CSV table of C-alpha atoms in Angstrom, one decimal:
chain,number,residue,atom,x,y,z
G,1,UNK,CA,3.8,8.5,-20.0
G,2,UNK,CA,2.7,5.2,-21.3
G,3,UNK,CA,3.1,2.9,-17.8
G,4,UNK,CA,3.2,-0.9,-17.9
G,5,UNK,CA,1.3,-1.5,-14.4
G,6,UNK,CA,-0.1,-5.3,-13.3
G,7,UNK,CA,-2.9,-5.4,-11.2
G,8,UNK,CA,-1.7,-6.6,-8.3
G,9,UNK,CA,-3.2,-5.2,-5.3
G,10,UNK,CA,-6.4,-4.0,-5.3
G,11,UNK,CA,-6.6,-1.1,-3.0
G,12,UNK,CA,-3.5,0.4,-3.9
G,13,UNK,CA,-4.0,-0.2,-7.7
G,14,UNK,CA,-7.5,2.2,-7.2
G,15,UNK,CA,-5.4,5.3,-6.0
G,16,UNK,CA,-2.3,4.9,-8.4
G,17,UNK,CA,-4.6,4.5,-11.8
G,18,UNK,CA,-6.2,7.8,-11.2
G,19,UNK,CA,-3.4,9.6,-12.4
G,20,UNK,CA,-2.6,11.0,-15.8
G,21,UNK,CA,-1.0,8.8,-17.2
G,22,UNK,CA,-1.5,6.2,-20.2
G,23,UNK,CA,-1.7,2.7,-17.9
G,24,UNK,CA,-1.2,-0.3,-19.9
G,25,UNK,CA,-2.9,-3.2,-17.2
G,26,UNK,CA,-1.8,-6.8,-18.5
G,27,UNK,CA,-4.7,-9.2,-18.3
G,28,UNK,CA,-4.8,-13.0,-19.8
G,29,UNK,CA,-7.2,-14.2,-22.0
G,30,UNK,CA,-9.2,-10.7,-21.6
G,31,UNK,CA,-10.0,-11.5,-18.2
G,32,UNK,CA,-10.7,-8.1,-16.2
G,33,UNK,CA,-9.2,-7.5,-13.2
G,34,UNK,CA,-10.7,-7.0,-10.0
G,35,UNK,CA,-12.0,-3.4,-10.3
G,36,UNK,CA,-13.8,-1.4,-12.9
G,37,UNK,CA,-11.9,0.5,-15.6
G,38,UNK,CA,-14.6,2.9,-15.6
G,39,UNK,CA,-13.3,4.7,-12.0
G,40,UNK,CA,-9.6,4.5,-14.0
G,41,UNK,CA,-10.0,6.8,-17.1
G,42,UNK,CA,-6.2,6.2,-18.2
G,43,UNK,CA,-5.9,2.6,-17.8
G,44,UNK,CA,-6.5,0.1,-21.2
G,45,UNK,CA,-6.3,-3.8,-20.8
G,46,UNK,CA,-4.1,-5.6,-22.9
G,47,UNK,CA,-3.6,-8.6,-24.0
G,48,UNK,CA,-0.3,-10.0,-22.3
G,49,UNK,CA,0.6,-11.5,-25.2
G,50,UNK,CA,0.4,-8.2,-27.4
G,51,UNK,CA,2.6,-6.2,-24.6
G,52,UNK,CA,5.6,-7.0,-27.0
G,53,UNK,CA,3.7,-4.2,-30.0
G,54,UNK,CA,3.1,-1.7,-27.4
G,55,UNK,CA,5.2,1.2,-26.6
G,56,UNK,CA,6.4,1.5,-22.6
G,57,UNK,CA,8.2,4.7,-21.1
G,58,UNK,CA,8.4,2.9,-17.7
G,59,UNK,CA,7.7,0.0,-16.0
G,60,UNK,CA,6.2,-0.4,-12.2
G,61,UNK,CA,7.3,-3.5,-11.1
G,62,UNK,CA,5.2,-5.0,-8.0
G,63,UNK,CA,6.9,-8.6,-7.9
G,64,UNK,CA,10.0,-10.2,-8.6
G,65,UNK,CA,8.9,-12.5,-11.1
G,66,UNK,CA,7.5,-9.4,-13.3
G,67,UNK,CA,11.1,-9.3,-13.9
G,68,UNK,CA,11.6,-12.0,-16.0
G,69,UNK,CA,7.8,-11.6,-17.5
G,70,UNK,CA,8.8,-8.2,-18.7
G,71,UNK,CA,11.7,-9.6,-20.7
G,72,UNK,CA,9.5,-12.5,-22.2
G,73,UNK,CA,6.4,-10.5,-23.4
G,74,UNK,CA,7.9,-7.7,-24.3
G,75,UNK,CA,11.8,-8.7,-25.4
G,76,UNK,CA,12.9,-5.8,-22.7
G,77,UNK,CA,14.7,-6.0,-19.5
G,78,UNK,CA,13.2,-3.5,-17.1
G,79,UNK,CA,16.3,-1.4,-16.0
G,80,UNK,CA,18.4,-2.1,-19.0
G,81,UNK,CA,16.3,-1.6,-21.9
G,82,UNK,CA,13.2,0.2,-20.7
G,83,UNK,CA,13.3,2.2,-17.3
G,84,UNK,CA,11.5,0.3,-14.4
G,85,UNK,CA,11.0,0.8,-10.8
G,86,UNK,CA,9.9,-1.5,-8.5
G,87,UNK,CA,7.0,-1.2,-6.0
G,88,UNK,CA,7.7,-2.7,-2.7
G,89,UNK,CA,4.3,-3.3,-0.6
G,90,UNK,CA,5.8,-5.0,2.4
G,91,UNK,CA,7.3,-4.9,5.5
G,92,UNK,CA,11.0,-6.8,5.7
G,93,UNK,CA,10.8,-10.4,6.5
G,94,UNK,CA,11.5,-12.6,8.3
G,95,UNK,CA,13.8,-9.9,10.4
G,96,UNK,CA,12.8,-6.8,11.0
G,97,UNK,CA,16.0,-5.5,10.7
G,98,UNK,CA,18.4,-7.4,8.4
G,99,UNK,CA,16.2,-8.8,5.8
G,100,UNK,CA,18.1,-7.8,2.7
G,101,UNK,CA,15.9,-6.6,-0.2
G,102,UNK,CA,16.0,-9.6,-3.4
G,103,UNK,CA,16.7,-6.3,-5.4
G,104,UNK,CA,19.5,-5.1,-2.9
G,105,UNK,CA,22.9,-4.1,-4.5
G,106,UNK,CA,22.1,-3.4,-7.9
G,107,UNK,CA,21.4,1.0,-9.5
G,108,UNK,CA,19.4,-0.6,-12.7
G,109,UNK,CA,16.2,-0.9,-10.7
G,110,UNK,CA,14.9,2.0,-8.1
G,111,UNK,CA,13.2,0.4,-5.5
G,112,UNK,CA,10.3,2.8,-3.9
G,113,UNK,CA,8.7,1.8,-1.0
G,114,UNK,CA,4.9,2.8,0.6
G,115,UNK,CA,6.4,3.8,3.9
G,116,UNK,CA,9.3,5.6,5.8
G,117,UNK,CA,9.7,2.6,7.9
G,118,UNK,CA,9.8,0.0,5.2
G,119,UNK,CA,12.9,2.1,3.7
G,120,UNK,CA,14.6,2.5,6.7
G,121,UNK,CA,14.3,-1.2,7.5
G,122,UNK,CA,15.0,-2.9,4.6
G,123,UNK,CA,18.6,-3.5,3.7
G,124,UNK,CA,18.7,-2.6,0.2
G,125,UNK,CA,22.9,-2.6,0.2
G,126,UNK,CA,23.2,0.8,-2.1
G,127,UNK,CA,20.0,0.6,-4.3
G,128,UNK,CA,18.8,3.6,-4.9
G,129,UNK,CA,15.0,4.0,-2.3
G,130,UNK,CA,12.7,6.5,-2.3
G,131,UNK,CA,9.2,6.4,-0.4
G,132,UNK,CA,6.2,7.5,-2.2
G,133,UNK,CA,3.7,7.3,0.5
G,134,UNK,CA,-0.2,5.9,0.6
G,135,UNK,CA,-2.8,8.2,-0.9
G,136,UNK,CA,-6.2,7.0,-0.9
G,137,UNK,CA,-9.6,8.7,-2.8
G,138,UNK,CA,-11.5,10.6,0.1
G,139,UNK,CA,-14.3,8.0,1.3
G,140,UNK,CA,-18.2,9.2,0.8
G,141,UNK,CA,-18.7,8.2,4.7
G,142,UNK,CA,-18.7,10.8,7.7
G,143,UNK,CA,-18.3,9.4,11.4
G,144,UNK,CA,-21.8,9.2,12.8
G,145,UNK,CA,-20.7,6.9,16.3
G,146,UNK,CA,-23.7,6.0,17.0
G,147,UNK,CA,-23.6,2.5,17.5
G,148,UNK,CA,-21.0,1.5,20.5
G,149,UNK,CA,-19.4,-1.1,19.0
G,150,UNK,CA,-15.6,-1.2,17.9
G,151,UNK,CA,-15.0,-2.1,14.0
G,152,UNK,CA,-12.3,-3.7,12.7
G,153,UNK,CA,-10.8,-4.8,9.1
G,154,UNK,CA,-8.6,-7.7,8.1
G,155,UNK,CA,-8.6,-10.2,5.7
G,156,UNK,CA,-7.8,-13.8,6.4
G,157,UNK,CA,-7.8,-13.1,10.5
G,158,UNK,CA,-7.4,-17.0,10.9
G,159,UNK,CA,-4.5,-17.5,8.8
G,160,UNK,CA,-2.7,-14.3,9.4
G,161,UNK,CA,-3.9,-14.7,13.0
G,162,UNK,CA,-0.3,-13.0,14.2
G,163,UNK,CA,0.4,-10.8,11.8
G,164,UNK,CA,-2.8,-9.1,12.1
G,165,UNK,CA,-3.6,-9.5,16.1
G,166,UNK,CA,-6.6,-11.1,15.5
G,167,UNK,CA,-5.7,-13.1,18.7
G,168,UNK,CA,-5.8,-9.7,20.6
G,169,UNK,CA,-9.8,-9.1,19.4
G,170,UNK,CA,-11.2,-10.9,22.6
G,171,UNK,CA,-9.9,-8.8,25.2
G,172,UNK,CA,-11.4,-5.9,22.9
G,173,UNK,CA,-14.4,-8.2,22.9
G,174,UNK,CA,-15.0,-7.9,27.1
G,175,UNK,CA,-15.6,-3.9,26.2
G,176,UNK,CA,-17.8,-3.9,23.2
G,177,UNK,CA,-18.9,-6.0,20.5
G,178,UNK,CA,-16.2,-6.1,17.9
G,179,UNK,CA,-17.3,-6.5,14.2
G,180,UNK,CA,-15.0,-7.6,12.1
G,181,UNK,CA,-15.3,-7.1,8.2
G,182,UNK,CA,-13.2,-8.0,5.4
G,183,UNK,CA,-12.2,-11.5,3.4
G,184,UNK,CA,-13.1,-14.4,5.9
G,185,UNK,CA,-13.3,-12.6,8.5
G,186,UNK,CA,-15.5,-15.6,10.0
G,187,UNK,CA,-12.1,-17.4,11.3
G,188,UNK,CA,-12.0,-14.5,13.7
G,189,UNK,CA,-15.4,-15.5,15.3
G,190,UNK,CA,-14.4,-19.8,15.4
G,191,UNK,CA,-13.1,-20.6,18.7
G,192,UNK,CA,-13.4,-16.7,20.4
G,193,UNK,CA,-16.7,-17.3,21.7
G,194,UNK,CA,-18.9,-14.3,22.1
G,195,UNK,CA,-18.4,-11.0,21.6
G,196,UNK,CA,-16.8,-10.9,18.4
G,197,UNK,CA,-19.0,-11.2,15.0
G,198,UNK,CA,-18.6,-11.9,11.4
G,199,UNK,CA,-19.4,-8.4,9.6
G,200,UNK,CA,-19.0,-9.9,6.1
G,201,UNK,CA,-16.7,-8.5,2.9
G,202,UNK,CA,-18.4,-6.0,1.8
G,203,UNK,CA,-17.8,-3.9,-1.0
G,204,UNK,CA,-16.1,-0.4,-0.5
G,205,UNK,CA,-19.0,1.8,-0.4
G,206,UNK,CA,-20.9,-0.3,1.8
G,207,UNK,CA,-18.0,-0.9,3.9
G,208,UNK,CA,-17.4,2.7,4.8
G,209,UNK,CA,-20.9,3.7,5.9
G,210,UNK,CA,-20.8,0.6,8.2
G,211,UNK,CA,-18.2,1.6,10.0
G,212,UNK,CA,-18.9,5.1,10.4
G,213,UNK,CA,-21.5,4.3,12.8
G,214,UNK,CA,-18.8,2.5,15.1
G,215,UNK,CA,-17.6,4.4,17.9
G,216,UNK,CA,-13.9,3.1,17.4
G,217,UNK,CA,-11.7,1.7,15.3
G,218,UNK,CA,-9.4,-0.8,16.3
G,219,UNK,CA,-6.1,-1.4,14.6
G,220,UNK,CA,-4.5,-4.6,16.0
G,221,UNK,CA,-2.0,-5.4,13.3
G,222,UNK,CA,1.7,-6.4,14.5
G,223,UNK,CA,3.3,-6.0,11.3
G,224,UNK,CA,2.4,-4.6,8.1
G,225,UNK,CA,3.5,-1.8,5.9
G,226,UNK,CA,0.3,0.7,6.8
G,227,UNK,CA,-3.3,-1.1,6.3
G,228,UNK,CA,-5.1,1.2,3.4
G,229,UNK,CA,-8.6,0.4,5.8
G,230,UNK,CA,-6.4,2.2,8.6
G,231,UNK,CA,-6.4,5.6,6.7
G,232,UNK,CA,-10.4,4.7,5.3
G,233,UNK,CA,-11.1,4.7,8.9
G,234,UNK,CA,-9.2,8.0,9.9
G,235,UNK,CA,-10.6,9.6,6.5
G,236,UNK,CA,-13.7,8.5,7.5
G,237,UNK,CA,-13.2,10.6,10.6
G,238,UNK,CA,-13.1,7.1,13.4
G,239,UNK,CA,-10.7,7.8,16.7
G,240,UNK,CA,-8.7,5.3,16.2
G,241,UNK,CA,-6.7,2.7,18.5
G,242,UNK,CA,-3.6,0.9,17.5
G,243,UNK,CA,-0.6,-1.6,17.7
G,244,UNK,CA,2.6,1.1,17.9
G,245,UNK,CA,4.6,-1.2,15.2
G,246,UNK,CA,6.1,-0.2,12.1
G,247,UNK,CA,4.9,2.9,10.7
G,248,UNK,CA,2.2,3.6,13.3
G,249,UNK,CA,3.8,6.3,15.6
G,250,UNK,CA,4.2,8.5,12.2
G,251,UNK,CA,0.6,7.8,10.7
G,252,UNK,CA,-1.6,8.8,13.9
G,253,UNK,CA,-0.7,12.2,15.2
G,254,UNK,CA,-0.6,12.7,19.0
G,255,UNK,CA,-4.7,13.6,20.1
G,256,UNK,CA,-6.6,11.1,17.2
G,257,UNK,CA,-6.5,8.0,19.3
G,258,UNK,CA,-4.4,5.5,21.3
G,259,UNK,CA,-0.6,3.7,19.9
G,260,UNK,CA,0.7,1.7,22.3
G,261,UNK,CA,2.6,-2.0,22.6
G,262,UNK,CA,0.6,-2.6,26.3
G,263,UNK,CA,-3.1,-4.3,25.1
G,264,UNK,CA,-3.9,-3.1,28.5
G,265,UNK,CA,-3.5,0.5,28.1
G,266,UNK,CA,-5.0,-0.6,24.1
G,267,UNK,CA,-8.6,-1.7,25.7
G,268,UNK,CA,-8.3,1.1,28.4
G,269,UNK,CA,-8.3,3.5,25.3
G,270,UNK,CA,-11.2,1.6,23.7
G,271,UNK,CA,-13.4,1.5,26.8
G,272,UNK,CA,-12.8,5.6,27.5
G,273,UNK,CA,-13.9,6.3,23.6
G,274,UNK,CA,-16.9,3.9,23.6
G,275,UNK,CA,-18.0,5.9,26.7
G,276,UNK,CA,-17.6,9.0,26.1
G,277,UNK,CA,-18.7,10.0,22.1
G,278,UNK,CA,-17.5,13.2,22.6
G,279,UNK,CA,-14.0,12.4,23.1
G,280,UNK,CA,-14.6,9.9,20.3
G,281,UNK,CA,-15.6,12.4,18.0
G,282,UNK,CA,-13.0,14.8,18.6
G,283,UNK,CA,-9.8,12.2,18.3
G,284,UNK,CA,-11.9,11.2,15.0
G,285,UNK,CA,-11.7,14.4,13.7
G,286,UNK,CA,-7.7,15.4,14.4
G,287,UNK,CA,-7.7,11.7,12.8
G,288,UNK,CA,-9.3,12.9,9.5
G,289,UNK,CA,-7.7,16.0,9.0
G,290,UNK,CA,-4.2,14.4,9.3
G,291,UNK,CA,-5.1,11.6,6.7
G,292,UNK,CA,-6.2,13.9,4.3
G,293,UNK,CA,-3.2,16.4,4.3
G,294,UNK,CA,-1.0,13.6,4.6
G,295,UNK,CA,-2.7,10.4,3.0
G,296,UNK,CA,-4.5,12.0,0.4
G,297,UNK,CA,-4.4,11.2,-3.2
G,298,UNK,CA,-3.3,14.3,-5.0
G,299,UNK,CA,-0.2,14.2,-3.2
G,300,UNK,CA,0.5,10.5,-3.5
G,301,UNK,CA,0.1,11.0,-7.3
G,302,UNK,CA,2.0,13.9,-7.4
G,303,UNK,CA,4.8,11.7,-5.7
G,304,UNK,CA,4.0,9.4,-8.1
G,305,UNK,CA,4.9,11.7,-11.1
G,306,UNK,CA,8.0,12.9,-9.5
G,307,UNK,CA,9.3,9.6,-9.3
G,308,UNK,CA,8.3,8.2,-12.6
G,309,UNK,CA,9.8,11.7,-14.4
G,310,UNK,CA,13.2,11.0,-12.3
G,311,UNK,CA,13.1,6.9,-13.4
G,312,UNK,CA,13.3,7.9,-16.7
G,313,UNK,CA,15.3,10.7,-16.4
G,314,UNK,CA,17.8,8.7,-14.8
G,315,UNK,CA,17.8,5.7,-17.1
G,316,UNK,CA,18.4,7.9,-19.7
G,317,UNK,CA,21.4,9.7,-18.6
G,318,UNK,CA,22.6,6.2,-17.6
G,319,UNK,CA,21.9,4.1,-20.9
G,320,UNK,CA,23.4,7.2,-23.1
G,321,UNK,CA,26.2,8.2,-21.4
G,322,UNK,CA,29.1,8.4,-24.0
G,323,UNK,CA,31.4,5.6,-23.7
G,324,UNK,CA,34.9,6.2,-24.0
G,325,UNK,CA,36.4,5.9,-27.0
G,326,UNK,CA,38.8,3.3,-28.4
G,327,UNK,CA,41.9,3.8,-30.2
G,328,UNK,CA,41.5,3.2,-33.4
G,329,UNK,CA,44.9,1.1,-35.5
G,330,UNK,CA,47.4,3.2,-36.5
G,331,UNK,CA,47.2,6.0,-33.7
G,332,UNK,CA,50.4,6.4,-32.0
G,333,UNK,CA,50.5,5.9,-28.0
């Protein structure tokens, strides 16, 4: 299929243009995105303003003003004229349980979402859902645990500081060092104190063989849809110890680390893998083999085709369905 795809999110844009598909990936003024097109042999830039010449079987739609950008580049309305879909990253907001979805009550657009959670969660008021979970390329890293530190990954830990839990680091802190890596992931260090240090954003390779040599991973995050460093980490083969919140208590299976809502019981789980590698070791490995039956990325893109095959499928029984005829002058009633 030819698929009209923005890049929007970086990590999950690496897994879903490895499939086999013809991506068309929008760009202004021939400005590449963030990755290389050279790990993506499917994808082609264009030219936003050419996307009206090009031919689209379906579009994945990732935010709501794509919508009306659709309609203006191309002169098609995704749903009505083109089949579309649209990606939803997140986790409902601002309540957990009543946030209706902006693309709630309507059957023109399917709306997938990344986890069972997010589906379950957001009201969508009859929109037809479907869940295409995370699938993530198989990281070069094995866990080595040799250093007894605990790593952790977020972006923006100062300005996300709830979301995340960076707040929660420092009582991680009093077991081990905690190195923190991703986009300014300096606000985590101002005002801790000690204990907690600045591991820098790396890039992804250099990234993963870092923190394979911590002995844990901690996963501190409140609310988000299912971190993509989370199942690097489990890939990667870390024991891993988490915030139970959102999709949590289905991604980790019972024996590759510690999910609770008690921090107590969080840094008690911390403190028994940093002392015993071992243990570590063996909750990393349960860890890894369940991310990569469950989290790896020939199933996600086989998800993928199955739901791009049953978009279009369904726009087209929808958009040529005969209409009932009318009666024509002269026929008698």
């Amino acid at each position: 299929m030819r698929v009209l795809f923005w890049h929007v999110h970086g990590g999950y844009a690496n897994s879903f243009l490895r499939g086999g598909h013809d991506y068309l990936v929008p760009v202004e003024n021939g400005h590449e995105p963030g990755a290389a097109l050279r790990d993506w042999p499917g994808a082609r830039l264009v030219d936003a303003a050419a996307l009206h010449d090009e031919q689209i079987d379906v579009v994945v739609l990732q935010r709501l003003e794509e919508i009306d950008l659709v309609r203006t580049l191309t002169g098609r309305r995704p749903g009505i004229d083109v089949p579309a879909v649209f990606l939803e990253h997140n986790a409902p907001r601002p309540r957990p349980e009543s946030s209706p979805h902006p693309l709630g009550g309507q059957r023109d657009i399917p709306i997938v979402h990344v986890t069972h959670f997010n589906e379950m969660f957001w009201d969508c008021d009859g929109a037809r859902t479907t869940v295409v979970e995370h699938g993530i390329p198989q990281p070069e890293a094995t866990y080595l645990g040799d250093l007894e530190r605990i790593g952790v990954v977020i972006n923006e830990p100062g300005r996300r500081r709830r979301v995340t839990g960076s707040d929660m680091l420092a009582a991680f802190a009093e077991e081990a060092p905690v190195d923190v890596f991703g986009i300014d992931a300096g606000d985590a260090v101002s005002g801790v104190g000690c204990g907690i240090h600045d591991a820098g954003n790396l890039d992804q390779h250099t990234l993963h063989e870092r923190l394979a040599r911590h002995r844990v991973y901690v996963h501190p995050y409140r609310w988000t849809s299912l971190g993509l460093s989370l199942l690097e980490a489990m890939m990667i083969g870390m024991p891993i110890v988490a915030v139970a919140a959102t999709e949590m208590i289905r991604a980790l299976p019972p024996g590759a680390g510690i999910v609770s809502t008690e921090l107590a019981e969080l840094t008690r789980g911390a403190r028994a893998y940093l002392a015993d590698p071992d243990l570590a070791a063996a909750a990393g490995a349960k860890a890894r083999a369940h991310a990569l039956e469950h989290y790896g990325l020939e199933r996600f893109l086989d998800r993928w085709d199955e739901t791009l095959v049953d978009a279009v499928d369904s726009f087209t029984s929808r958009t040529r369905a005969p209409r009932a005829q009318e009666p024509t002058e002269g026929v008698r009633r």
